[in-house]
Amino acid sequence: MYQTNGNQNSVLMPKSKTLWLVILLGVLTAFDPLTIDMYLPAFNSIQKDMNTHISFVELSVSTFFIGMALGQLIYGPLSDRFGRKKPLLGGMLLYFLASIGCAFSQNIFLFILFRVLQAFGGSASMVISRAIVRDLFDKKHVALFLSNIALVLGIAPIIAPSIGAFLNALLGWRYIFLTLALSCLICIFIVSIFLPETNTKKHESIKIKSVLHSYQDLLKDKHFIGYLIPDIAIRAGMFAYIAGSPFVFIELFKMTPQQYGLVFGMNGLGILIASQINKKLLQKWKPETICSTSVIVSFLAAVFIFAFSFYSNLVFPFLISIFFFLGMLNLISPNSIAIALSPYGEKAGTASALYGSLQWSMAFFSSLFVSFFHNGSALPMAGSMFICGIISLLGYILLIRPQLNLRKTNTS
């Protein structure tokens, strides 16, 4: 069924089987953004149905990130120890049950609890999908395959809010989570029947102490942290937007849930377009140049977002600023991660796990900021995005630019 590529730890799939695997792993990876984005247009419906404050509904986004941060650190080592398939199916089963729990929750606190469990289960598909790609392909083809998965993944934030708005208007918000549960159940069936176990090497015991030492070394590396900060900060700003935008757009800007879904989808399309622009820019510019320039642009966009948030009549400039801020994510992220991971060959998996955990941890704090400081205006969302823009710029000025200047000095 598979051909080895000369490396005993990886294999090459026949070309005839790559398309279905791209689609399957793309769908599995897309469960997390779908889970976040689909229910955003239903915030007001959830608030009214559960007779709670909107800030508690926003908190269900923040707590989701806790489950994602913890899950990524756990499912990675588990899939190394017990193989890919069993932890993946276990995580998907937990996601399915938690989605049912969300649909039938009668109070906001039970709903939030099931959201955390939903995230914890869903994180398995994100982490293990990437591990499966590393198992099946040699180094040369991993990046290309992940790029193809990213195209499938990029569709999720474009269509998810519109689907959620449609289901909410037609059947009610609970059917959003029933739809997610049904989709997961179908994927469980497909994975259990058709996806082979790809981790065929001897399963060794997990050495927690060794993993923790590796994390400690990475956190001390200025090169790694320097290029990680801009990506994590701008991504945290995106999640602040996700947490706050339903209230800002629907309540303050008086958009319908359907209009909100359209605007949200346009921003998702902008992120997808930015990833294609990045491919073109890489043909002429170095990743360091693209990353540095994009950090500055994202900071300027954050300044405008913060400034326009004080004026309720400047909706269009406010939306344009958000569009540019979010678009910079896919000009920063692939380049900063590629540069940050470049010195780490054998530790690439550990570095990726730490990145994922830090990413979702920052997302938790930025979205929590939006919920905690909710005051009936756009300021909490805009302020959080502004702070994230500042952190990204400081990471560039204090850590990245000195490295670039030192490199210029050494080459001159």
PDB file of N, CA and C in Angstrom, residues 85-154:
ATOM      1  N   LYS A  85      -3.523   6.355  15.466  1.00  0.00           N
ATOM      2  CA  LYS A  85      -4.950   6.120  15.250  1.00  0.00           C
ATOM      3  C   LYS A  85      -5.766   6.091  16.541  1.00  0.00           C
ATOM      4  N   LYS A  86      -5.280   5.384  17.564  1.00  0.00           N
ATOM      5  CA  LYS A  86      -6.047   5.250  18.806  1.00  0.00           C
ATOM      6  C   LYS A  86      -6.248   6.593  19.513  1.00  0.00           C
ATOM      7  N   PRO A  87      -5.179   7.405  19.726  1.00  0.00           N
ATOM      8  CA  PRO A  87      -5.405   8.721  20.341  1.00  0.00           C
ATOM      9  C   PRO A  87      -6.293   9.623  19.485  1.00  0.00           C
ATOM     10  N   LEU A  88      -6.156   9.524  18.145  1.00  0.00           N
ATOM     11  CA  LEU A  88      -6.989  10.336  17.256  1.00  0.00           C
ATOM     12  C   LEU A  88      -8.462   9.978  17.421  1.00  0.00           C
ATOM     13  N   LEU A  89      -8.769   8.686  17.390  1.00  0.00           N
ATOM     14  CA  LEU A  89     -10.158   8.251  17.557  1.00  0.00           C
ATOM     15  C   LEU A  89     -10.679   8.574  18.955  1.00  0.00           C
ATOM     16  N   GLY A  90      -9.805   8.459  19.968  1.00  0.00           N
ATOM     17  CA  GLY A  90     -10.211   8.811  21.323  1.00  0.00           C
ATOM     18  C   GLY A  90     -10.559  10.285  21.445  1.00  0.00           C
ATOM     19  N   GLY A  91      -9.729  11.136  20.849  1.00  0.00           N
ATOM     20  CA  GLY A  91      -9.998  12.567  20.869  1.00  0.00           C
ATOM     21  C   GLY A  91     -11.266  12.919  20.109  1.00  0.00           C
ATOM     22  N   MET A  92     -11.479  12.271  18.964  1.00  0.00           N
ATOM     23  CA  MET A  92     -12.679  12.544  18.169  1.00  0.00           C
ATOM     24  C   MET A  92     -13.941  12.091  18.897  1.00  0.00           C
ATOM     25  N   LEU A  93     -13.848  10.964  19.616  1.00  0.00           N
ATOM     26  CA  LEU A  93     -15.001  10.496  20.392  1.00  0.00           C
ATOM     27  C   LEU A  93     -15.345  11.485  21.502  1.00  0.00           C
ATOM     28  N   LEU A  94     -14.311  12.010  22.178  1.00  0.00           N
ATOM     29  CA  LEU A  94     -14.537  13.023  23.209  1.00  0.00           C
ATOM     30  C   LEU A  94     -15.168  14.272  22.602  1.00  0.00           C
ATOM     31  N   TYR A  95     -14.683  14.676  21.426  1.00  0.00           N
ATOM     32  CA  TYR A  95     -15.245  15.841  20.725  1.00  0.00           C
ATOM     33  C   TYR A  95     -16.725  15.610  20.415  1.00  0.00           C
ATOM     34  N   PHE A  96     -17.055  14.413  19.928  1.00  0.00           N
ATOM     35  CA  PHE A  96     -18.445  14.075  19.593  1.00  0.00           C
ATOM     36  C   PHE A  96     -19.348  14.188  20.819  1.00  0.00           C
ATOM     37  N   LEU A  97     -18.936  13.577  21.925  1.00  0.00           N
ATOM     38  CA  LEU A  97     -19.744  13.594  23.145  1.00  0.00           C
ATOM     39  C   LEU A  97     -19.880  15.006  23.710  1.00  0.00           C
ATOM     40  N   ALA A  98     -18.786  15.777  23.661  1.00  0.00           N
ATOM     41  CA  ALA A  98     -18.821  17.152  24.175  1.00  0.00           C
ATOM     42  C   ALA A  98     -19.725  18.037  23.318  1.00  0.00           C
ATOM     43  N   SER A  99     -19.745  17.797  22.009  1.00  0.00           N
ATOM     44  CA  SER A  99     -20.626  18.562  21.120  1.00  0.00           C
ATOM     45  C   SER A  99     -22.087  18.293  21.454  1.00  0.00           C
ATOM     46  N   ILE A 100     -22.409  17.019  21.730  1.00  0.00           N
ATOM     47  CA  ILE A 100     -23.765  16.681  22.174  1.00  0.00           C
ATOM     48  C   ILE A 100     -24.073  17.397  23.487  1.00  0.00           C
ATOM     49  N   GLY A 101     -23.091  17.413  24.390  1.00  0.00           N
ATOM     50  CA  GLY A 101     -23.269  18.103  25.663  1.00  0.00           C
ATOM     51  C   GLY A 101     -23.540  19.584  25.488  1.00  0.00           C
ATOM     52  N   CYS A 102     -22.812  20.229  24.567  1.00  0.00           N
ATOM     53  CA  CYS A 102     -23.044  21.654  24.283  1.00  0.00           C
ATOM     54  C   CYS A 102     -24.469  21.881  23.785  1.00  0.00           C
ATOM     55  N   ALA A 103     -24.925  20.997  22.903  1.00  0.00           N
ATOM     56  CA  ALA A 103     -26.248  21.159  22.302  1.00  0.00           C
ATOM     57  C   ALA A 103     -27.372  21.066  23.332  1.00  0.00           C
ATOM     58  N   PHE A 104     -27.175  20.263  24.377  1.00  0.00           N
ATOM     59  CA  PHE A 104     -28.244  20.048  25.356  1.00  0.00           C
ATOM     60  C   PHE A 104     -27.982  20.750  26.686  1.00  0.00           C
ATOM     61  N   SER A 105     -26.990  21.628  26.740  1.00  0.00           N
ATOM     62  CA  SER A 105     -26.705  22.375  27.972  1.00  0.00           C
ATOM     63  C   SER A 105     -27.850  23.325  28.295  1.00  0.00           C
ATOM     64  N   GLN A 106     -28.214  23.375  29.568  1.00  0.00           N
ATOM     65  CA  GLN A 106     -29.325  24.220  29.999  1.00  0.00           C
ATOM     66  C   GLN A 106     -28.863  25.476  30.730  1.00  0.00           C
ATOM     67  N   ASN A 107     -27.570  25.572  31.026  1.00  0.00           N
ATOM     68  CA  ASN A 107     -27.047  26.795  31.633  1.00  0.00           C
ATOM     69  C   ASN A 107     -25.660  27.074  31.069  1.00  0.00           C
ATOM     70  N   ILE A 108     -25.212  28.292  31.201  1.00  0.00           N
ATOM     71  CA  ILE A 108     -23.983  28.738  30.551  1.00  0.00           C
ATOM     72  C   ILE A 108     -22.748  28.059  31.127  1.00  0.00           C
ATOM     73  N   PHE A 109     -22.762  27.723  32.403  1.00  0.00           N
ATOM     74  CA  PHE A 109     -21.576  27.124  33.023  1.00  0.00           C
ATOM     75  C   PHE A 109     -21.368  25.690  32.537  1.00  0.00           C
ATOM     76  N   LEU A 110     -22.455  24.954  32.372  1.00  0.00           N
ATOM     77  CA  LEU A 110     -22.356  23.611  31.804  1.00  0.00           C
ATOM     78  C   LEU A 110     -21.921  23.689  30.345  1.00  0.00           C
ATOM     79  N   PHE A 111     -22.424  24.686  29.641  1.00  0.00           N
ATOM     80  CA  PHE A 111     -22.044  24.904  28.245  1.00  0.00           C
ATOM     81  C   PHE A 111     -20.549  25.173  28.127  1.00  0.00           C
ATOM     82  N   ILE A 112     -20.010  26.012  29.006  1.00  0.00           N
ATOM     83  CA  ILE A 112     -18.577  26.333  28.991  1.00  0.00           C
ATOM     84  C   ILE A 112     -17.743  25.093  29.292  1.00  0.00           C
ATOM     85  N   LEU A 113     -18.186  24.274  30.245  1.00  0.00           N
ATOM     86  CA  LEU A 113     -17.472  23.042  30.576  1.00  0.00           C
ATOM     87  C   LEU A 113     -17.375  22.123  29.361  1.00  0.00           C
ATOM     88  N   PHE A 114     -18.480  21.947  28.660  1.00  0.00           N
ATOM     89  CA  PHE A 114     -18.463  21.084  27.479  1.00  0.00           C
ATOM     90  C   PHE A 114     -17.630  21.693  26.350  1.00  0.00           C
ATOM     91  N   ARG A 115     -17.545  23.011  26.304  1.00  0.00           N
ATOM     92  CA  ARG A 115     -16.687  23.662  25.300  1.00  0.00           C
ATOM     93  C   ARG A 115     -15.216  23.330  25.552  1.00  0.00           C
ATOM     94  N   VAL A 116     -14.806  23.314  26.820  1.00  0.00           N
ATOM     95  CA  VAL A 116     -13.424  22.950  27.157  1.00  0.00           C
ATOM     96  C   VAL A 116     -13.146  21.509  26.741  1.00  0.00           C
ATOM     97  N   LEU A 117     -14.073  20.606  27.046  1.00  0.00           N
ATOM     98  CA  LEU A 117     -13.908  19.201  26.669  1.00  0.00           C
ATOM     99  C   LEU A 117     -13.916  19.038  25.152  1.00  0.00           C
ATOM    100  N   GLN A 118     -14.728  19.829  24.485  1.00  0.00           N
ATOM    101  CA  GLN A 118     -14.778  19.806  23.024  1.00  0.00           C
ATOM    102  C   GLN A 118     -13.426  20.201  22.438  1.00  0.00           C
ATOM    103  N   ALA A 119     -12.820  21.233  23.007  1.00  0.00           N
ATOM    104  CA  ALA A 119     -11.505  21.683  22.543  1.00  0.00           C
ATOM    105  C   ALA A 119     -10.436  20.643  22.825  1.00  0.00           C
ATOM    106  N   PHE A 120     -10.479  20.060  24.012  1.00  0.00           N
ATOM    107  CA  PHE A 120      -9.488  19.048  24.393  1.00  0.00           C
ATOM    108  C   PHE A 120      -9.533  17.869  23.428  1.00  0.00           C
ATOM    109  N   GLY A 121     -10.739  17.422  23.097  1.00  0.00           N
ATOM    110  CA  GLY A 121     -10.865  16.328  22.142  1.00  0.00           C
ATOM    111  C   GLY A 121     -10.475  16.743  20.740  1.00  0.00           C
ATOM    112  N   GLY A 122     -10.892  17.938  20.333  1.00  0.00           N
ATOM    113  CA  GLY A 122     -10.606  18.411  18.981  1.00  0.00           C
ATOM    114  C   GLY A 122      -9.144  18.667  18.714  1.00  0.00           C
ATOM    115  N   SER A 123      -8.372  18.962  19.761  1.00  0.00           N
ATOM    116  CA  SER A 123      -6.943  19.235  19.562  1.00  0.00           C
ATOM    117  C   SER A 123      -6.209  18.015  19.027  1.00  0.00           C
ATOM    118  N   ALA A 124      -6.749  16.828  19.258  1.00  0.00           N
ATOM    119  CA  ALA A 124      -6.107  15.601  18.772  1.00  0.00           C
ATOM    120  C   ALA A 124      -6.010  15.595  17.260  1.00  0.00           C
ATOM    121  N   SER A 125      -7.077  16.020  16.588  1.00  0.00           N
ATOM    122  CA  SER A 125      -7.073  15.993  15.125  1.00  0.00           C
ATOM    123  C   SER A 125      -6.052  16.961  14.556  1.00  0.00           C
ATOM    124  N   MET A 126      -5.865  18.109  15.211  1.00  0.00           N
ATOM    125  CA  MET A 126      -4.911  19.098  14.722  1.00  0.00           C
ATOM    126  C   MET A 126      -3.474  18.604  14.858  1.00  0.00           C
ATOM    127  N   VAL A 127      -3.126  18.093  16.034  1.00  0.00           N
ATOM    128  CA  VAL A 127      -1.760  17.647  16.296  1.00  0.00           C
ATOM    129  C   VAL A 127      -1.428  16.374  15.523  1.00  0.00           C
ATOM    130  N   ILE A 128      -2.316  15.401  15.574  1.00  0.00           N
ATOM    131  CA  ILE A 128      -2.027  14.092  14.995  1.00  0.00           C
ATOM    132  C   ILE A 128      -2.077  14.125  13.476  1.00  0.00           C
ATOM    133  N   SER A 129      -2.885  15.005  12.897  1.00  0.00           N
ATOM    134  CA  SER A 129      -2.900  15.125  11.435  1.00  0.00           C
ATOM    135  C   SER A 129      -1.525  15.509  10.910  1.00  0.00           C
ATOM    136  N   ARG A 130      -0.868  16.462  11.594  1.00  0.00           N
ATOM    137  CA  ARG A 130       0.475  16.863  11.177  1.00  0.00           C
ATOM    138  C   ARG A 130       1.466  15.717  11.375  1.00  0.00           C
ATOM    139  N   ALA A 131       1.302  14.967  12.467  1.00  0.00           N
ATOM    140  CA  ALA A 131       2.188  13.833  12.726  1.00  0.00           C
ATOM    141  C   ALA A 131       2.032  12.763  11.650  1.00  0.00           C
ATOM    142  N   ILE A 132       0.806  12.545  11.195  1.00  0.00           N
ATOM    143  CA  ILE A 132       0.559  11.562  10.139  1.00  0.00           C
ATOM    144  C   ILE A 132       1.276  11.958   8.856  1.00  0.00           C
ATOM    145  N   VAL A 133       1.248  13.243   8.541  1.00  0.00           N
ATOM    146  CA  VAL A 133       1.949  13.723   7.341  1.00  0.00           C
ATOM    147  C   VAL A 133       3.440  13.458   7.455  1.00  0.00           C
ATOM    148  N   ARG A 134       4.009  13.694   8.634  1.00  0.00           N
ATOM    149  CA  ARG A 134       5.439  13.434   8.828  1.00  0.00           C
ATOM    150  C   ARG A 134       5.749  11.945   8.709  1.00  0.00           C
ATOM    151  N   ASP A 135       4.797  11.103   9.120  1.00  0.00           N
ATOM    152  CA  ASP A 135       5.003   9.658   9.005  1.00  0.00           C
ATOM    153  C   ASP A 135       5.012   9.199   7.551  1.00  0.00           C
ATOM    154  N   LEU A 136       4.133   9.769   6.749  1.00  0.00           N
ATOM    155  CA  LEU A 136       3.882   9.253   5.407  1.00  0.00           C
ATOM    156  C   LEU A 136       4.784   9.823   4.328  1.00  0.00           C
ATOM    157  N   PHE A 137       5.401  10.975   4.581  1.00  0.00           N
ATOM    158  CA  PHE A 137       6.141  11.647   3.522  1.00  0.00           C
ATOM    159  C   PHE A 137       7.562  11.979   3.950  1.00  0.00           C
ATOM    160  N   ASP A 138       8.433  12.011   2.964  1.00  0.00           N
ATOM    161  CA  ASP A 138       9.795  12.437   3.241  1.00  0.00           C
ATOM    162  C   ASP A 138       9.820  13.955   3.397  1.00  0.00           C
ATOM    163  N   LYS A 139      10.954  14.471   3.861  1.00  0.00           N
ATOM    164  CA  LYS A 139      11.059  15.898   4.183  1.00  0.00           C
ATOM    165  C   LYS A 139      10.641  16.790   3.021  1.00  0.00           C
ATOM    166  N   LYS A 140      11.049  16.397   1.822  1.00  0.00           N
ATOM    167  CA  LYS A 140      10.841  17.243   0.648  1.00  0.00           C
ATOM    168  C   LYS A 140       9.359  17.484   0.369  1.00  0.00           C
ATOM    169  N   HIS A 141       8.522  16.485   0.737  1.00  0.00           N
ATOM    170  CA  HIS A 141       7.112  16.578   0.394  1.00  0.00           C
ATOM    171  C   HIS A 141       6.221  17.028   1.552  1.00  0.00           C
ATOM    172  N   VAL A 142       6.765  17.086   2.767  1.00  0.00           N
ATOM    173  CA  VAL A 142       5.953  17.475   3.919  1.00  0.00           C
ATOM    174  C   VAL A 142       5.402  18.889   3.761  1.00  0.00           C
ATOM    175  N   ALA A 143       6.267  19.848   3.422  1.00  0.00           N
ATOM    176  CA  ALA A 143       5.841  21.248   3.305  1.00  0.00           C
ATOM    177  C   ALA A 143       4.767  21.409   2.237  1.00  0.00           C
ATOM    178  N   LEU A 144       4.950  20.727   1.101  1.00  0.00           N
ATOM    179  CA  LEU A 144       3.972  20.825   0.019  1.00  0.00           C
ATOM    180  C   LEU A 144       2.628  20.250   0.444  1.00  0.00           C
ATOM    181  N   PHE A 145       2.665  19.103   1.132  1.00  0.00           N
ATOM    182  CA  PHE A 145       1.420  18.465   1.559  1.00  0.00           C
ATOM    183  C   PHE A 145       0.689  19.325   2.586  1.00  0.00           C
ATOM    184  N   LEU A 146       1.438  19.902   3.533  1.00  0.00           N
ATOM    185  CA  LEU A 146       0.821  20.767   4.538  1.00  0.00           C
ATOM    186  C   LEU A 146       0.236  22.019   3.900  1.00  0.00           C
ATOM    187  N   SER A 147       0.856  22.513   2.832  1.00  0.00           N
ATOM    188  CA  SER A 147       0.311  23.666   2.111  1.00  0.00           C
ATOM    189  C   SER A 147      -1.032  23.317   1.484  1.00  0.00           C
ATOM    190  N   ASN A 148      -1.134  22.105   0.942  1.00  0.00           N
ATOM    191  CA  ASN A 148      -2.402  21.669   0.361  1.00  0.00           C
ATOM    192  C   ASN A 148      -3.482  21.526   1.432  1.00  0.00           C
ATOM    193  N   ILE A 149      -3.097  21.014   2.605  1.00  0.00           N
ATOM    194  CA  ILE A 149      -4.046  20.923   3.718  1.00  0.00           C
ATOM    195  C   ILE A 149      -4.495  22.321   4.135  1.00  0.00           C
ATOM    196  N   ALA A 150      -3.558  23.283   4.108  1.00  0.00           N
ATOM    197  CA  ALA A 150      -3.882  24.660   4.503  1.00  0.00           C
ATOM    198  C   ALA A 150      -4.945  25.271   3.595  1.00  0.00           C
ATOM    199  N   LEU A 151      -4.946  24.877   2.321  1.00  0.00           N
ATOM    200  CA  LEU A 151      -5.969  25.378   1.403  1.00  0.00           C
ATOM    201  C   LEU A 151      -7.349  24.876   1.815  1.00  0.00           C
ATOM    202  N   VAL A 152      -7.428  23.597   2.207  1.00  0.00           N
ATOM    203  CA  VAL A 152      -8.696  23.049   2.703  1.00  0.00           C
ATOM    204  C   VAL A 152      -9.074  23.729   4.013  1.00  0.00           C
ATOM    205  N   LEU A 153      -8.078  23.891   4.888  1.00  0.00           N
ATOM    206  CA  LEU A 153      -8.299  24.520   6.189  1.00  0.00           C
ATOM    207  C   LEU A 153      -8.763  25.964   6.037  1.00  0.00           C
ATOM    208  N   GLY A 154      -8.234  26.671   5.019  1.00  0.00           N
ATOM    209  CA  GLY A 154      -8.563  28.077   4.831  1.00  0.00           C
ATOM    210  C   GLY A 154     -10.007  28.326   4.452  1.00  0.00           C
TER     211      GLY A 154
END
